[in-house]
Amino acid sequence: MPVQTPLPKVSSYAETGLVPRRAKGSDRRMRQQKPRTRIQRQNRETILEAALEVFSQHGFRGATLDMIAAQAGLSKPNLLYYFASKEAIHVSLLSQLMDTWLDPLRALDAQGDPVAELRAYMRRKLELSRDFSRESRLFANEIVQGAPHMQAALATDLKTLVDEKSTVIRGWAAAGRIADVDPHHLIFSIWALTQHYADFDVQIRAVLGEGRDPMAEAERFLDTLFTRLLAP
Amino acid sequence: MPVQTPLPKVSSYAETGLVPRRAKGSDRRMRQQKPRTRIQRQNRETILEAALEVFSQHGFRGATLDMIAAQAGLSKPNLLYYFASKEAIHVSLLSQLMDTWLDPLRALDAQGDPVAELRAYMRRKLELSRDFSRESRLFANEIVQGAPHMQAALATDLKTLVDEKSTVIRGWAAAGRIADVDPHHLIFSIWALTQHYADFDVQIRAVLGEGRDPMAEAERFLDTLFTRLLAP
DNA sequence: CGTTCGGTTGACCATTTGGTCAAAAACAAT
DNA sequence: ATTGTTTTTGACCAAATGGTCAACCGAACG
């Protein structure tokens, strides 16, 4: 049994120890990209919502189909009628998430005011951390453990978008409209600082103690931080 | 079966689903705080090192005793001769880690030059991320999932130390020796920015592409960032 | 040399868990 | 109502996994 999991291409069974198996029954039907009936769309929705709750709290391995089924109010075999496997639910959740997650960066406008654009990006990311902390933790869990299901997406979609926006930012720096900082690391710093408030929520609350509002304080602090960092 | 795990005091079996059970055989002996023989000290060491490797890569639930045993080059029953349970290994690792992790902050000297002290703290944390990335990921895994084994330590040891250093920093700000920023969030930002490079390593490498040195670049970037943030 | 005791392990066990399946409901179409 | 299709589930299964235990090994000590 390999202890050092080799980095997989797209989807790894190494993590779960499962051997890929042709699913037979429902699989054929579920392969249809678009769920047909209303009940299908609705149940898939319910399952994904439940799975998000459970996966984000326990990680992939820590979550069980029974937990997800209970949370969704469905029977376990019923889950597997809508998704081919536990892994399929996880992957579905992750790929769906990726889009939402990148939207704020896509919105960064090369024509806008540089400092305002970057601060707005930071604020949008912070809002995501506040309003979609489960999604953030799901993502964090995945990446911390080596992104066994997302490697590909990171190196393609994500990299492409980041590189593109980095060019814009580099342009702004070259024009002297913001300070001369490395665009990639500037973006990393926005990710790190905003996601930290979602992913390390327990720690932050433990340290701050009762009666404080981490997110509200974070917004003020980060606003100051980026204003000072970016000033030309 | 509860899907929503209630937050436990110190050590929770809820996560594993196991019911506490009196260990009989080795437990009595292993309760002795200090390992007696050299071989005991050495094997415990070996096991913890192996467990660190495995836990940091797969999380608590994702790791198995077989993986750890294989990595350590010991048999599974032998692991359980030295530690009462899988959980005991995990807890041992975490409490050991806590100290190392806080050292850099402890070293923050109220008598030193404010900006230099804070930048040095940041740099020490970044070095930890570089040289002890497994420890960082172990910690991240634990916190992201709600810190089931560390709640207490966070709210006591950690909070105490952070509050203490926050007072120092607030003093510096009040004296106009650094910019007037919230001390707690300043510390959070150092944690977030440095640990991000360890915990999200895969993502960072995927985005930067080949032939770059994330840590070296991070050091320059973060130095700029904190210099600009802290300038009075 | 034999006993003792720390250390080690093969075989085993109970539970958990992802997944299957045949049959039953529920629902639609005729 | 009758027939066909989709949805649901109780009962199972095989593999994985944390943990146990009785027996075994090896070296120190009398």
Short mmCIF file of C-alpha atoms in Angstrom, two decimals, chain B residues 10-215:
data_model
loop_
_atom_site.label_atom_id
_atom_site.label_comp_id
_atom_site.label_asym_id
_atom_site.label_seq_id
_atom_site.Cartn_x
_atom_site.Cartn_y
_atom_site.Cartn_z
CA VAL B 10 -11.11 18.79 24.60
CA SER B 11 -11.13 15.45 22.94
CA SER B 12 -14.03 14.28 20.85
CA TYR B 13 -14.95 10.82 19.76
CA ALA B 14 -17.82 12.23 17.79
CA GLU B 15 -15.64 12.75 14.77
CA THR B 16 -14.51 9.16 14.60
CA GLY B 17 -17.72 7.62 15.71
CA LEU B 18 -15.78 5.57 18.21
CA VAL B 19 -16.97 5.04 21.71
CA PRO B 20 -14.36 5.62 24.37
CA ARG B 21 -13.04 2.34 25.60
CA ARG B 22 -10.65 1.56 28.40
CA ALA B 23 -7.46 0.43 26.77
CA LYS B 24 -5.98 -2.32 28.84
CA GLY B 25 -2.65 -3.79 27.82
CA SER B 26 -0.11 -1.17 26.97
CA ASP B 27 -2.12 1.74 28.15
CA ARG B 28 -0.98 1.57 31.73
CA ARG B 29 2.63 1.58 30.76
CA MET B 30 2.26 4.27 28.16
CA ARG B 31 0.55 6.57 30.60
CA GLN B 32 3.91 7.17 32.19
CA GLN B 33 4.70 10.63 30.99
CA LYS B 34 8.36 10.02 30.26
CA PRO B 35 9.27 7.05 28.10
CA ARG B 36 11.71 4.90 30.04
CA THR B 37 14.06 3.20 27.69
CA ARG B 38 15.93 4.59 24.74
CA ILE B 39 14.09 2.25 22.41
CA GLN B 40 10.79 3.62 23.65
CA ARG B 41 11.76 7.20 23.09
CA GLN B 42 13.11 6.32 19.67
CA ASN B 43 10.06 4.37 18.52
CA ARG B 44 7.63 6.98 19.71
CA GLU B 45 9.71 9.47 17.75
CA THR B 46 9.59 7.29 14.64
CA ILE B 47 5.85 6.85 14.94
CA LEU B 48 5.18 10.54 15.40
CA GLU B 49 7.33 11.39 12.41
CA ALA B 50 5.49 8.85 10.28
CA ALA B 51 2.13 10.00 11.57
CA LEU B 52 2.99 13.60 10.76
CA GLU B 53 3.71 12.62 7.19
CA VAL B 54 0.48 10.69 6.84
CA PHE B 55 -1.88 12.92 8.81
CA SER B 56 -0.67 16.06 7.09
CA GLN B 57 -1.32 14.51 3.74
CA HIS B 58 -4.66 12.84 4.36
CA GLY B 59 -6.15 14.44 7.46
CA PHE B 60 -7.18 12.54 10.54
CA ARG B 61 -9.92 10.48 8.97
CA GLY B 62 -8.08 9.95 5.72
CA ALA B 63 -5.07 8.49 7.47
CA THR B 64 -5.09 4.85 8.51
CA LEU B 65 -3.03 3.04 11.09
CA ASP B 66 -1.78 0.79 8.32
CA MET B 67 -0.40 3.77 6.41
CA ILE B 68 1.32 5.09 9.49
CA ALA B 69 2.69 1.67 10.38
CA ALA B 70 4.03 1.20 6.86
CA GLN B 71 5.61 4.63 6.85
CA ALA B 72 7.18 3.99 10.24
CA GLY B 73 8.37 0.52 9.28
CA LEU B 74 6.57 -1.00 12.23
CA SER B 75 3.65 -3.36 12.58
CA LYS B 76 0.23 -2.03 13.41
CA PRO B 77 -0.01 -3.77 16.77
CA ASN B 78 3.36 -2.31 17.56
CA LEU B 79 2.05 1.24 17.01
CA LEU B 80 -0.66 0.46 19.48
CA TYR B 81 1.90 -0.72 21.96
CA TYR B 82 3.33 2.79 22.03
CA PHE B 83 0.13 4.79 21.68
CA ALA B 84 -3.26 3.92 23.10
CA SER B 85 -5.11 4.77 19.91
CA LYS B 86 -4.99 6.54 16.58
CA GLU B 87 -6.47 9.54 18.29
CA ALA B 88 -3.72 9.52 20.90
CA ILE B 89 -1.10 9.80 18.17
CA HIS B 90 -2.95 12.70 16.62
CA VAL B 91 -3.37 14.55 19.88
CA SER B 92 0.26 13.97 20.80
CA LEU B 93 1.32 15.44 17.48
CA LEU B 94 -0.91 18.48 17.82
CA SER B 95 0.08 19.44 21.34
CA GLN B 96 3.73 19.01 20.48
CA LEU B 97 3.21 21.22 17.45
CA MET B 98 1.47 24.02 19.31
CA ASP B 99 4.67 24.99 21.08
CA THR B 100 6.87 25.14 18.03
CA TRP B 101 4.20 27.09 16.30
CA LEU B 102 3.98 29.81 18.89
CA ASP B 103 7.71 30.26 19.44
CA PRO B 104 8.13 32.96 16.81
CA LEU B 105 5.40 35.05 18.39
CA ARG B 106 6.87 34.58 21.86
CA ALA B 107 10.10 35.98 20.51
CA LEU B 108 8.45 39.28 19.61
CA ASP B 109 10.37 41.70 21.77
CA ALA B 110 8.59 44.70 23.27
CA GLN B 111 11.96 46.42 23.65
CA GLY B 112 13.05 46.03 20.05
CA ASP B 113 12.36 48.26 17.09
CA PRO B 114 8.64 47.85 16.25
CA VAL B 115 8.79 47.54 12.50
CA ALA B 116 11.89 45.37 12.62
CA GLU B 117 10.33 43.11 15.23
CA LEU B 118 7.14 42.58 13.29
CA ARG B 119 8.96 41.99 10.04
CA ALA B 120 11.23 39.51 11.78
CA TYR B 121 8.18 37.74 13.17
CA MET B 122 6.69 37.51 9.72
CA ARG B 123 9.95 36.16 8.33
CA ARG B 124 10.23 33.53 11.05
CA LYS B 125 6.69 32.40 10.35
CA LEU B 126 7.45 32.19 6.66
CA GLU B 127 10.49 30.08 7.44
CA LEU B 128 8.31 27.75 9.44
CA SER B 129 5.99 27.46 6.47
CA ARG B 130 8.92 26.61 4.27
CA ASP B 131 10.71 24.19 6.58
CA PHE B 132 7.74 22.67 8.38
CA SER B 133 5.03 22.62 5.77
CA ARG B 134 3.75 19.26 6.96
CA GLU B 135 3.18 20.67 10.40
CA SER B 136 1.42 23.64 8.88
CA ARG B 137 -0.90 21.42 6.90
CA LEU B 138 -1.60 19.22 9.89
CA PHE B 139 -2.62 22.32 11.77
CA ALA B 140 -4.68 23.65 8.89
CA ASN B 141 -6.53 20.38 8.53
CA GLU B 142 -7.40 20.46 12.19
CA ILE B 143 -8.59 24.05 12.26
CA VAL B 144 -10.56 23.94 9.03
CA GLN B 145 -12.56 21.06 10.43
CA GLY B 146 -13.44 22.96 13.57
CA ALA B 147 -10.43 22.07 15.71
CA PRO B 148 -12.09 19.10 17.44
CA HIS B 149 -8.89 18.39 19.36
CA MET B 150 -7.63 21.90 20.00
CA GLN B 151 -10.55 24.09 20.95
CA ALA B 152 -9.28 24.42 24.50
CA ALA B 153 -5.70 25.23 23.56
CA LEU B 154 -6.88 27.94 21.16
CA ALA B 155 -9.07 29.69 23.68
CA THR B 156 -6.46 29.56 26.46
CA ASP B 157 -2.76 29.31 25.57
CA LEU B 158 -3.08 30.87 22.15
CA LYS B 159 -5.49 33.62 23.13
CA THR B 160 -3.40 34.55 26.16
CA LEU B 161 -0.24 34.90 24.15
CA VAL B 162 -1.90 36.81 21.34
CA ASP B 163 -3.64 39.18 23.73
CA GLU B 164 -0.37 39.84 25.47
CA LYS B 165 1.49 40.64 22.27
CA SER B 166 -1.45 42.65 21.01
CA THR B 167 -1.03 44.95 23.96
CA VAL B 168 2.59 45.49 23.02
CA ILE B 169 1.67 46.25 19.45
CA ARG B 170 -1.11 48.58 20.50
CA GLY B 171 1.45 50.41 22.59
CA TRP B 172 3.69 50.85 19.58
CA ALA B 173 0.79 52.18 17.55
CA ALA B 174 -0.27 54.57 20.30
CA ALA B 175 3.29 55.88 20.46
CA GLY B 176 3.20 56.51 16.74
CA ARG B 177 6.02 54.08 16.10
CA ILE B 178 3.96 52.03 13.64
CA ALA B 179 0.77 52.73 11.74
CA ASP B 180 -2.43 52.54 13.73
CA VAL B 181 -3.76 49.09 12.82
CA ASP B 182 -5.72 46.57 14.84
CA PRO B 183 -3.11 44.34 16.51
CA HIS B 184 -5.19 41.18 16.40
CA HIS B 185 -5.88 41.50 12.73
CA LEU B 186 -2.28 42.39 12.08
CA ILE B 187 -1.29 39.09 13.64
CA PHE B 188 -4.00 37.27 11.70
CA SER B 189 -2.65 38.75 8.50
CA ILE B 190 0.82 37.44 9.26
CA TRP B 191 -0.60 33.99 9.92
CA ALA B 192 -2.77 34.03 6.82
CA LEU B 193 -0.09 35.25 4.46
CA THR B 194 2.70 32.98 5.62
CA GLN B 195 0.73 29.80 6.18
CA HIS B 196 -0.98 30.20 2.84
CA TYR B 197 2.30 29.39 1.12
CA ALA B 198 2.52 26.07 2.97
CA ASP B 199 -1.12 25.05 3.04
CA PHE B 200 -2.02 26.04 -0.52
CA ASP B 201 1.29 25.02 -2.01
CA VAL B 202 -0.27 22.95 -4.80
CA GLN B 203 -2.42 25.83 -5.90
CA ILE B 204 0.41 28.32 -5.83
CA ARG B 205 2.70 26.08 -7.84
CA ALA B 206 -0.08 25.32 -10.30
CA VAL B 207 -0.70 29.02 -10.88
CA LEU B 208 2.91 30.15 -10.98
CA GLY B 209 3.93 27.32 -13.28
CA GLU B 210 7.35 25.72 -13.53
CA GLY B 211 10.67 27.32 -12.77
CA ARG B 212 9.69 29.72 -10.03
CA ASP B 213 10.54 29.73 -6.37
CA PRO B 214 7.34 30.58 -4.49
CA MET B 215 8.98 30.96 -1.11
#
